[in-house]
Short mmCIF file of C-alpha atoms and ligand atoms in Angstrom, two decimals:
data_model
loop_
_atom_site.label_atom_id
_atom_site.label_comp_id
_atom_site.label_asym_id
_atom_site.label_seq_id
_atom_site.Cartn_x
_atom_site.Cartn_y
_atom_site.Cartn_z
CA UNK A 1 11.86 17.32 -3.99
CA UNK A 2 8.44 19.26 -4.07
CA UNK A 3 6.04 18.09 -1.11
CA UNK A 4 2.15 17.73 -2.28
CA UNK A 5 -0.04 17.06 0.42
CA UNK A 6 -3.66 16.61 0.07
CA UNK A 7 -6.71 17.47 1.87
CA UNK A 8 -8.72 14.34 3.52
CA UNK A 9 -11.34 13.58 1.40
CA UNK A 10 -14.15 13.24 3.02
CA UNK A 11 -18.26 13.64 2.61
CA UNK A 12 -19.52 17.08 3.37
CA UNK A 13 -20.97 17.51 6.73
CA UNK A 14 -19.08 14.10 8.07
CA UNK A 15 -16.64 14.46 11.25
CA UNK A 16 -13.88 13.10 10.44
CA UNK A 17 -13.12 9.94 12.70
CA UNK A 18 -10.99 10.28 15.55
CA UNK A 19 -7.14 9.55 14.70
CA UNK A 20 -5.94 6.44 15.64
CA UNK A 21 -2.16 7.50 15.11
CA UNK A 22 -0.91 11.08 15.26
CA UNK A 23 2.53 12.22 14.45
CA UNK A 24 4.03 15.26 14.30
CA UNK A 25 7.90 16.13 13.01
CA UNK A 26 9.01 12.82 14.11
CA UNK A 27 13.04 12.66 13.06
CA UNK A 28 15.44 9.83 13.79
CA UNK A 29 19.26 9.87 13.03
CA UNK A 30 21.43 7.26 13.30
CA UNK A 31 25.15 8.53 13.67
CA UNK A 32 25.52 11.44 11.08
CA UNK A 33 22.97 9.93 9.09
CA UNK A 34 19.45 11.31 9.00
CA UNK A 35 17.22 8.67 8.63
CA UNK A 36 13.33 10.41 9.17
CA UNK A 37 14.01 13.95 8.36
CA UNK A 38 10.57 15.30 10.20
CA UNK A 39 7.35 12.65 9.48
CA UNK A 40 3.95 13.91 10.39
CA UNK A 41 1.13 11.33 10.16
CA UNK A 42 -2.67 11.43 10.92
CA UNK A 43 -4.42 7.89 10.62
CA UNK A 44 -8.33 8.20 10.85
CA UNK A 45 -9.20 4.90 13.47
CA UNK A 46 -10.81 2.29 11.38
CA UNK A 47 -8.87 2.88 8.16
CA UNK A 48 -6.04 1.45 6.25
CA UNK A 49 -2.96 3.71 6.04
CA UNK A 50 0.14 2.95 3.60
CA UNK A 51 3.71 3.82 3.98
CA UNK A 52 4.71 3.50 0.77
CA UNK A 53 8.69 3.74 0.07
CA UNK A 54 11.58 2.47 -1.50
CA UNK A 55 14.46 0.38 0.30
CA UNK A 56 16.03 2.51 3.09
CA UNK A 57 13.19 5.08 3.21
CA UNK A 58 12.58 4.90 6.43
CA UNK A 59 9.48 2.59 6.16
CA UNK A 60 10.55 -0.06 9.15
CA UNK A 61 12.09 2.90 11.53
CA UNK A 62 8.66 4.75 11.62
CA UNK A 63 6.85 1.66 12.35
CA UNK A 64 9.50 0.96 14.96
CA UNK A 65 9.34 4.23 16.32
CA UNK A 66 5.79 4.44 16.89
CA UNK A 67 5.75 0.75 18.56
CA UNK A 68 8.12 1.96 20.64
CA UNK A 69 11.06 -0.52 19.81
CA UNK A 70 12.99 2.68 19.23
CA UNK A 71 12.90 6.06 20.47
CA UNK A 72 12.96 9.15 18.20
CA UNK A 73 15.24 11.90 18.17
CA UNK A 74 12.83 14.35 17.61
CA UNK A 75 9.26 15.41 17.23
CA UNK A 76 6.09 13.96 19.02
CA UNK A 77 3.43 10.58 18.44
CA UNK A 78 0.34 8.99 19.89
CA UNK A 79 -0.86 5.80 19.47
CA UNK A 80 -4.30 4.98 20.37
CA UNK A 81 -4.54 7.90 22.59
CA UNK A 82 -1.56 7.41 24.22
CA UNK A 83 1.80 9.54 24.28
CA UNK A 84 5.11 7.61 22.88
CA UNK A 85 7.10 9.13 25.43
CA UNK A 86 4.79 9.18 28.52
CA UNK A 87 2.69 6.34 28.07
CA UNK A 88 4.45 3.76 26.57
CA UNK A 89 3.08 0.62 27.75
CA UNK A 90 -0.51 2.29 27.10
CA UNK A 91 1.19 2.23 23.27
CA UNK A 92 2.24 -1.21 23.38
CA UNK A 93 -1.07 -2.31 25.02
CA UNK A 94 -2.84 -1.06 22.09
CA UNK A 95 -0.98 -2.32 19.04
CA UNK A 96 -0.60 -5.45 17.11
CA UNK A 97 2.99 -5.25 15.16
CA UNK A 98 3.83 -7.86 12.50
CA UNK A 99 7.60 -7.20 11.67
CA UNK A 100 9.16 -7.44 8.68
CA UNK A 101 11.33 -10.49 9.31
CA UNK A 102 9.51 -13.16 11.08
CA UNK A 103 8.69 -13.09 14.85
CA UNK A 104 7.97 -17.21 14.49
CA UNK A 105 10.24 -19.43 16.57
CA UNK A 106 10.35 -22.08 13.72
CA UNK A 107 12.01 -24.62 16.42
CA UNK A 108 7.87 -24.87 18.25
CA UNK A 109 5.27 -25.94 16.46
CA UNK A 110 2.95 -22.81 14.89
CA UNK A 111 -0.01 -23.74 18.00
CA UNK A 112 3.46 -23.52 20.42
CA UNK A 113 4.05 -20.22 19.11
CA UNK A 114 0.50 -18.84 19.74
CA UNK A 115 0.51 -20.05 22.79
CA UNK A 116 3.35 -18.11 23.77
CA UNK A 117 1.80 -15.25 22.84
CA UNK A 118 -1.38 -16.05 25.00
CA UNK A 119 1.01 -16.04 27.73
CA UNK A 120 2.68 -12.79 26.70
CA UNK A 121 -0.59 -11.53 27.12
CA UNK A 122 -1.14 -13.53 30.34
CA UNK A 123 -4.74 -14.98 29.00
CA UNK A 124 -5.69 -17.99 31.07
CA UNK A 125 -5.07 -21.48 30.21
CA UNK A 126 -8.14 -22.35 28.45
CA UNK A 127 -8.48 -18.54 27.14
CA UNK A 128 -5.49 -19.26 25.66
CA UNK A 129 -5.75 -22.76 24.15
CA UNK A 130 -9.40 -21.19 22.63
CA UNK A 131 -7.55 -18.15 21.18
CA UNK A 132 -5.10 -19.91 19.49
CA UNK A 133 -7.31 -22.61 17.72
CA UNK A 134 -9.80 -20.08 16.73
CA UNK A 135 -7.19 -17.73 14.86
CA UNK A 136 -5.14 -21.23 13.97
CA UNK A 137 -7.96 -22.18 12.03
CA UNK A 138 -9.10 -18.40 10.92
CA UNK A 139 -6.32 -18.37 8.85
CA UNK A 140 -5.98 -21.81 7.57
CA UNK A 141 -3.39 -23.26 9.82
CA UNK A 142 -5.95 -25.62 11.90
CA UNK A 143 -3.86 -28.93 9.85
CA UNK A 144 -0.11 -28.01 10.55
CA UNK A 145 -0.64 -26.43 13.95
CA UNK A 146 1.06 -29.40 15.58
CA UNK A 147 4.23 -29.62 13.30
CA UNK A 148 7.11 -27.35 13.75
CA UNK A 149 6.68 -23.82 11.94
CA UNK A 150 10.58 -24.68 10.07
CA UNK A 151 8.86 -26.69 8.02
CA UNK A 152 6.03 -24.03 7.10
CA UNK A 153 6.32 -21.91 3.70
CA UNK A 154 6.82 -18.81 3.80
CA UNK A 155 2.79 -17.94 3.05
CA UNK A 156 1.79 -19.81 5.97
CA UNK A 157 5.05 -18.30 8.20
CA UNK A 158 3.46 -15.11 7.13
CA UNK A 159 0.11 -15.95 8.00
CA UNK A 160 1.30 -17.36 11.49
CA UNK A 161 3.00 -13.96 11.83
CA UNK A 162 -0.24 -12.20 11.66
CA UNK A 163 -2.17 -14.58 13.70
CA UNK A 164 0.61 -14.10 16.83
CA UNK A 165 -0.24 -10.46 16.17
CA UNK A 166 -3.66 -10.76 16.90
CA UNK A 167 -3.59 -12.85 19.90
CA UNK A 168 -3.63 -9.89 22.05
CA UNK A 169 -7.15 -8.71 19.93
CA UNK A 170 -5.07 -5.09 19.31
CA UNK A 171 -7.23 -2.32 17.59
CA UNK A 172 -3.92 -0.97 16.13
CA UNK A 173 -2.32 -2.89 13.91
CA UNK A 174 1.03 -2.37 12.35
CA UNK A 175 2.24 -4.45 9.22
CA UNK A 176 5.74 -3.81 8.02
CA UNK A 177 6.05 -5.63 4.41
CA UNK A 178 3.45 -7.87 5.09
CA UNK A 179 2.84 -9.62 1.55
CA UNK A 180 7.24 -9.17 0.78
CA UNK A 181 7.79 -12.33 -1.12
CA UNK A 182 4.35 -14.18 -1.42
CA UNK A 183 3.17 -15.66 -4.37
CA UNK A 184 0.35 -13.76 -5.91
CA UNK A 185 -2.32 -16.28 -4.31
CA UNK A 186 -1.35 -16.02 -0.44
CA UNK A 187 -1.19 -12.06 -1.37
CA UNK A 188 -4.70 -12.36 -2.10
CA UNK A 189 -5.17 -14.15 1.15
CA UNK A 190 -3.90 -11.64 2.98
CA UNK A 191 -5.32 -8.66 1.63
CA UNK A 192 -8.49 -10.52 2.29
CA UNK A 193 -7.45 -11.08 6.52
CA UNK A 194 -6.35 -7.14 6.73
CA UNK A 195 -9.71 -6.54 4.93
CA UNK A 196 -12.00 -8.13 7.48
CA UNK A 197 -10.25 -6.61 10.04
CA UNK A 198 -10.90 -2.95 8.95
CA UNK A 199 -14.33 -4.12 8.93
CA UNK A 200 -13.89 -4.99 12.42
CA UNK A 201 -13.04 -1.35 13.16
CA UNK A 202 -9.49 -2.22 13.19
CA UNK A 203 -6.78 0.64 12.44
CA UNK A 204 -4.11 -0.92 9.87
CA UNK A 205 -0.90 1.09 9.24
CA UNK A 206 0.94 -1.03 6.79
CA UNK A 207 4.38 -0.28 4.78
CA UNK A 208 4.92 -1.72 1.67
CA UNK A 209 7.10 -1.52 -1.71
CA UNK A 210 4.06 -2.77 -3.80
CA UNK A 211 1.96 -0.09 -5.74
CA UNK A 212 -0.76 -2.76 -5.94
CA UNK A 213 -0.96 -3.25 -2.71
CA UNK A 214 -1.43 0.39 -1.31
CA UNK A 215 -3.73 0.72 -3.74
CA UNK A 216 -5.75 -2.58 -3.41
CA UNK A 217 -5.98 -2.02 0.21
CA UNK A 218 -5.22 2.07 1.58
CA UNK A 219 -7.30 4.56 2.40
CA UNK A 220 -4.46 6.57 2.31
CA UNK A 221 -1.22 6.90 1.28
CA UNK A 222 1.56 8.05 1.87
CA UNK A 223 4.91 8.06 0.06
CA UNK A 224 8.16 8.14 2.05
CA UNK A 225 11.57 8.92 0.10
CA UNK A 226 14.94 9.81 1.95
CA UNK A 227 12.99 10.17 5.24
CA UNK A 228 10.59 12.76 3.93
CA UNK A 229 6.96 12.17 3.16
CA UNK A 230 6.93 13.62 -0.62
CA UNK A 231 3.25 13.14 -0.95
CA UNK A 232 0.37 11.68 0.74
CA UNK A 233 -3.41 11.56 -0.04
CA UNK A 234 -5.69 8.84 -1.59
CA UNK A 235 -4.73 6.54 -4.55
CA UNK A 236 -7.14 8.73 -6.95
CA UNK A 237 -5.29 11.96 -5.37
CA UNK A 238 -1.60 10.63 -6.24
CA UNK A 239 -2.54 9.18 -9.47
CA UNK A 240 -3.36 12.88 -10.75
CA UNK A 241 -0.28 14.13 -9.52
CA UNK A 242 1.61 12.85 -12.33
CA UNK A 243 1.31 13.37 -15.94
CA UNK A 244 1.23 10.30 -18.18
CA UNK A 245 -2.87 9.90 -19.12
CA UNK A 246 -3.11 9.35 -23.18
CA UNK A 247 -5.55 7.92 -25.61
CA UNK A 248 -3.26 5.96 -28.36
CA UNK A 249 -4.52 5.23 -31.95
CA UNK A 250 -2.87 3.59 -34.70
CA UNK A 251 -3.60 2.85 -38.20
CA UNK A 252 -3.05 0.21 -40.77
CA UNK A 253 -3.99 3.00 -43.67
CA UNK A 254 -0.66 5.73 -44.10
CA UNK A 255 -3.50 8.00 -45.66
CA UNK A 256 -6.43 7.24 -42.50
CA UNK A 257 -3.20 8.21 -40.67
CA UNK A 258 -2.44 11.25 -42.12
CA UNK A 259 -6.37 12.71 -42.50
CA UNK A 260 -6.94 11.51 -38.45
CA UNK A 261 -3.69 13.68 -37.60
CA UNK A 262 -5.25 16.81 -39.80
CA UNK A 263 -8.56 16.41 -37.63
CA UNK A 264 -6.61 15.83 -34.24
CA UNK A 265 -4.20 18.59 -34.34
CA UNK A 266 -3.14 18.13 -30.67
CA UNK A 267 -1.68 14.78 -31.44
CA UNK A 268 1.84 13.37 -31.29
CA UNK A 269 2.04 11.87 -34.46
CA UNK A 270 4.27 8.53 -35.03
CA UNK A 271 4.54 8.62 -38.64
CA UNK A 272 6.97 4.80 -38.38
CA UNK A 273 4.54 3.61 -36.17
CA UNK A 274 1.24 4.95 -37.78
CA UNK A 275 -0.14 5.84 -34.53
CA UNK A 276 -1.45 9.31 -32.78
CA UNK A 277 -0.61 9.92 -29.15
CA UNK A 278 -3.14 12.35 -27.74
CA UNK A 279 -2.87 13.64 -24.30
CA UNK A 280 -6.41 13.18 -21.92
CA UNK A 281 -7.39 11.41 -18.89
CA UNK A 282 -9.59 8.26 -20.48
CA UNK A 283 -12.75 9.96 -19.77
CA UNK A 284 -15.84 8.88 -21.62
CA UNK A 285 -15.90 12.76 -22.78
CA UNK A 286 -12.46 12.69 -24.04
CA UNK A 287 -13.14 9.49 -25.57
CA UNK A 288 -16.26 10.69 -27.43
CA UNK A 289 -14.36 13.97 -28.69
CA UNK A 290 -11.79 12.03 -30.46
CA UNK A 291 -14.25 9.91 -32.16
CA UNK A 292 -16.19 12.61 -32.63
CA UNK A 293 -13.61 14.02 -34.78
CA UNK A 294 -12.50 11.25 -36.56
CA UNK A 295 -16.02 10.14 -37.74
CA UNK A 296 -16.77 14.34 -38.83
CA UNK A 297 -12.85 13.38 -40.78
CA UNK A 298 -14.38 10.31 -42.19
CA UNK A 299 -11.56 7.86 -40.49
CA UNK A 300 -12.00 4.96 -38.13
CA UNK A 301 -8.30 4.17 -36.40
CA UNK A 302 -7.44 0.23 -36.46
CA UNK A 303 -7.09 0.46 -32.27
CA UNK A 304 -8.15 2.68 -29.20
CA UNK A 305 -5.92 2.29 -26.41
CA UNK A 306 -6.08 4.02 -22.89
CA UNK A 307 -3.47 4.77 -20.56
CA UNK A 308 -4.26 6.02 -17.67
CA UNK A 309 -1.71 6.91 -14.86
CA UNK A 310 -1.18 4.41 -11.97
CA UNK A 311 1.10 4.46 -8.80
CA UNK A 312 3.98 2.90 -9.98
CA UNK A 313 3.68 6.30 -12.42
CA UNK A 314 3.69 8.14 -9.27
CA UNK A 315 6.66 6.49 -7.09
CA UNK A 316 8.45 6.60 -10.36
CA UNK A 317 8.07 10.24 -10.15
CA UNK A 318 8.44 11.35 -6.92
CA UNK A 319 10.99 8.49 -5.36
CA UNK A 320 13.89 9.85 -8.09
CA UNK A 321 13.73 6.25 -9.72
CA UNK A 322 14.19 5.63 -13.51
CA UNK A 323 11.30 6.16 -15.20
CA UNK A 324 9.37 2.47 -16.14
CA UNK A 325 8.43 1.79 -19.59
CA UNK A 326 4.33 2.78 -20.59
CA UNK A 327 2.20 -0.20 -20.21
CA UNK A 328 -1.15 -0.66 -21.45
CA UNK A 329 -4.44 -0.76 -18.68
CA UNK A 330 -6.99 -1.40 -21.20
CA UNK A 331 -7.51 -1.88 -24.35
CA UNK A 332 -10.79 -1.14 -26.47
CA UNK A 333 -10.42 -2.80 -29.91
N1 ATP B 1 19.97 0.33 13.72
C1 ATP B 1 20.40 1.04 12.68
N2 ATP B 1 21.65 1.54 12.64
C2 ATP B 1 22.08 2.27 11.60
N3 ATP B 1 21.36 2.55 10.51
C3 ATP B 1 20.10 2.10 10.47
C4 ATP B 1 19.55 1.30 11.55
N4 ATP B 1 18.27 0.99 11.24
C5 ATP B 1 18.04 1.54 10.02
N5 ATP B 1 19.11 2.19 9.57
C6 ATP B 1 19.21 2.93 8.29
O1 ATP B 1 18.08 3.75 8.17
C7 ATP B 1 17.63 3.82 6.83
C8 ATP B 1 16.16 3.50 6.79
O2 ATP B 1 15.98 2.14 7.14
P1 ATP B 1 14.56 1.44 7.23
O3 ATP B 1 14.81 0.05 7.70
O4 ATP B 1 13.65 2.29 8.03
O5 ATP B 1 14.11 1.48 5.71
P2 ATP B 1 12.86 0.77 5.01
O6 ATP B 1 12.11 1.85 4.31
O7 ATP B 1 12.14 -0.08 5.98
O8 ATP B 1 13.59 -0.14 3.91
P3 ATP B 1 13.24 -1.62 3.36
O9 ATP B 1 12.25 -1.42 2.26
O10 ATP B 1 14.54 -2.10 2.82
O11 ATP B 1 12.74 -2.45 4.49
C9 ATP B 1 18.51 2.87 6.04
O12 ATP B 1 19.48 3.62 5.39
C10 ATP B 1 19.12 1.98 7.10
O13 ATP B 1 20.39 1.56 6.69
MG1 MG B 2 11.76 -2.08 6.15
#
C-alpha cells in the first residue's frame, strides 16, 4: 500500500503552532501479531486531529498507547510536553481520555459519577460539587443528574462520558469513537461540545470510522489501515488523492445525445442510458467549458450532475475495502 503524506498547510510566513502530541515510529505487537507497524504523528496544540480507520486498525491501541494505559514496543511519544516513557504522570496530568466503551458506573447516579472524578482529581468539596453542576448542566444533564446513569440513553451516557473527561479541565483531549452509535441529532450535539472546546484552545485527537465526522470536525487527518498510516493531510488534501470527480449529463433526445457526444469528445458515452460521463473536478471553469461546447453544438442536456470525490472515496481506496457505489453531491437541474 503506497504511503502519501502531505505537507501542513499552512499561511505563508505563520509558525506553525507548537505540537501538542508528537510521535515518532511508535509499534505495538501483541504476540506474533503486529498491531502498529511504526505510527508517527504531529498534532499542532489547539487543533482537531482524526484517526481515521477501519475495525482492528489500530485506532484504540494508539490512543491507549499515548495515554499511557499501554506501553509500546517500539518507537518514541510526547504528550503535552511530556515523554511517555519518562514522564508519565506529567502525560496523564495533561490529558482528558473518553474511551470507547463507557467509563460511567451506571449503578451511581450521572452527578455520583462526576463527583468521583472531582475526587480523582482531589478538587475540594465545594470545587467539586461546582464542577460537576456546571459541566452537568453544560451538556444538558442538569434534569437526570440525580437518577442512576443505567437508566440514561446512550446519547446522554455519551455525553456523561465526555463531561467525566473534562472534570480535570485537560488541554489534551483524547476521544476514541466518540459519536459510535448516536442518532444523527446527539452527533450534532457533540460535534458542537468538541467544537467549543477547540475554541477554548483545546487539543482534540479523536478516532473515528465516520468519514463525516473527520471531515465535519479535523484539521487533519489521518488514515490508519493494518497499523500503518496510508495517508494523512487535510480533508481537501485526501479528497484529491483519489480519482472519481465527473460532470454527468443525460438526455431525453437520442439525436441531442449523439451531437453533445460529437462536441464532447472526451466523454464516456452511455448510449442505454443517454447520458455523457466526462471526467473534471466540478469547477465553475470546467462547468462553463462543457456548456460552452454544447451551446457552440446547439444542444442543451436534460440534467447537469456533479460528483465530486469525498472521503468515503478515499478510505474506499486506500483501506483495501470494496469499492461503494457513486452517489450524487449535487445536483444542478
Ligand atoms: N489486548 C490485546 N490483546 C491482543 N490483541 C489485541 C489487544 N488489543 C488489541 N488487539 C488487536 O489489535 C488490533 C487493533 O485493535 P484496536 O482496538 O487498536 O483497533 P481499532 O482500530 O480501535 O478498531 P475498532 O474500530 O474496532 O475499535 C486488532 O486486531 C485487535 O484484535
Ligand atoms: Mg477502537
Amino acid at each position: 500500500m503506497p504511503s502519501f503524506v502531505m505537507p501542513a498547510s499552512r499561511k505563508p510566513d505563520s509558525t506553525p503552532a507548537p505540537a501538542a502530541v508528537t510521535a515518532v515510529g511508535l509499534r505495538k505487537s501483541y504476540g506474533d501479531r503486529t498491531v502498529l507497524d511504526g505510527i508517527d504523528l504531529r498534532i499542532p496544540a489547539g487543533s482537531v486531529f482524526a484517526l481515521l480507520g477501519p475495525n482492528g486498525a489500530g485506532k484504540t491501541t494508539t490512543v491507549k498507547i499515548l495515554s499511557t494505559l499501554v506501553g509500546a514496543d517500539g518507537g518514541h511519544a510526547q504528550v503535552g510536553g511530556h515523554d511517555l516513557v519518562t514522564s508519565p504522570d506529567g502525560v496523564r496530568a495533561a490529558i482528558g481520555v473518553t474511551g470507547q466503551f463507557s467509563a460511567v458506573d451506571g449503578l451511581i447516579t450521572g452527578e455520583e459519577n462526576m463527583l468521583l472524578m472531582a475526587d480523582l482529581h482531589h478538587l475540594p468539596r465545594g470545587e467539586g460539587r461546582r464542577v460537576a453542576a456546571e459541566l452537568l448542566a453544560r451538556f444538558d444533564l442538569a434534569e437526570v443528574a440525580r437518577k442512576p446513569a443505567s437508566g440514561y440513553s446512550g446519547g446522554m451516557k455519551r455525553r456523561l462520558d465526555l463531561a467525566m473527561t473534562l472534570v480535570g479541565n485537560p488541554r489534551i483531549i483524547f476521544l476514541d469513537e466518540p459519536t459510535t452509535g448516536l442518532d444523527p441529532r446527539s452527533r450534532h450535539t457533540m460535534w458542537g461540545i468538541v467544537r467549543e472546546l477547540v475554541a477554548q484552545g483545546v487539543t482534540v485527537l479523536l478516532t473515528t470510522q465516520y468519514l463525516d465526522e473527520a471531515d465535519e470536525l479535523a484539521d487533519r487527518i489521518a488514515v490508519l489501515d493494518g497499523g500503518r498510516i496510508v495517508a494523512e493531510g487535510t480533508a481537501e488534501e485526501l479528497k484529491r488523492l483519489v480519482p472519481g470527480g465527473h460532470v454527468r449529463l443525460r438526455f431525453t433526445d437520442p439525436a441531442a445525445h449523439r451531437a453533445a457526444a460529437a462536441a464532447l469528445a472526451d466523454a464516456e458515452r452511455d448510449d442505454a442510458a443517454l447520458t455523457l460521463r466526462i471526467p473534471g473536478d466540478g469547477s465553475q471553469r470546467t462547468l462553463r467549458a462543457i456548456l460552452d461546447r454544447l451551446d457552440a453544438a446547439g444542444v442543451e442536456a436534460d440534467e447537469l450532475t456533479v460528483r465530486t470525490p469525498d472521503l468515503d472515496d478515499v478510505f474506499f481506496a486506500l483501506t483495501g475495502g470494496p469499492t461503494p457505489p457513486h452517489r450524487t453531491q449535487e445536483v444542478v437541474r
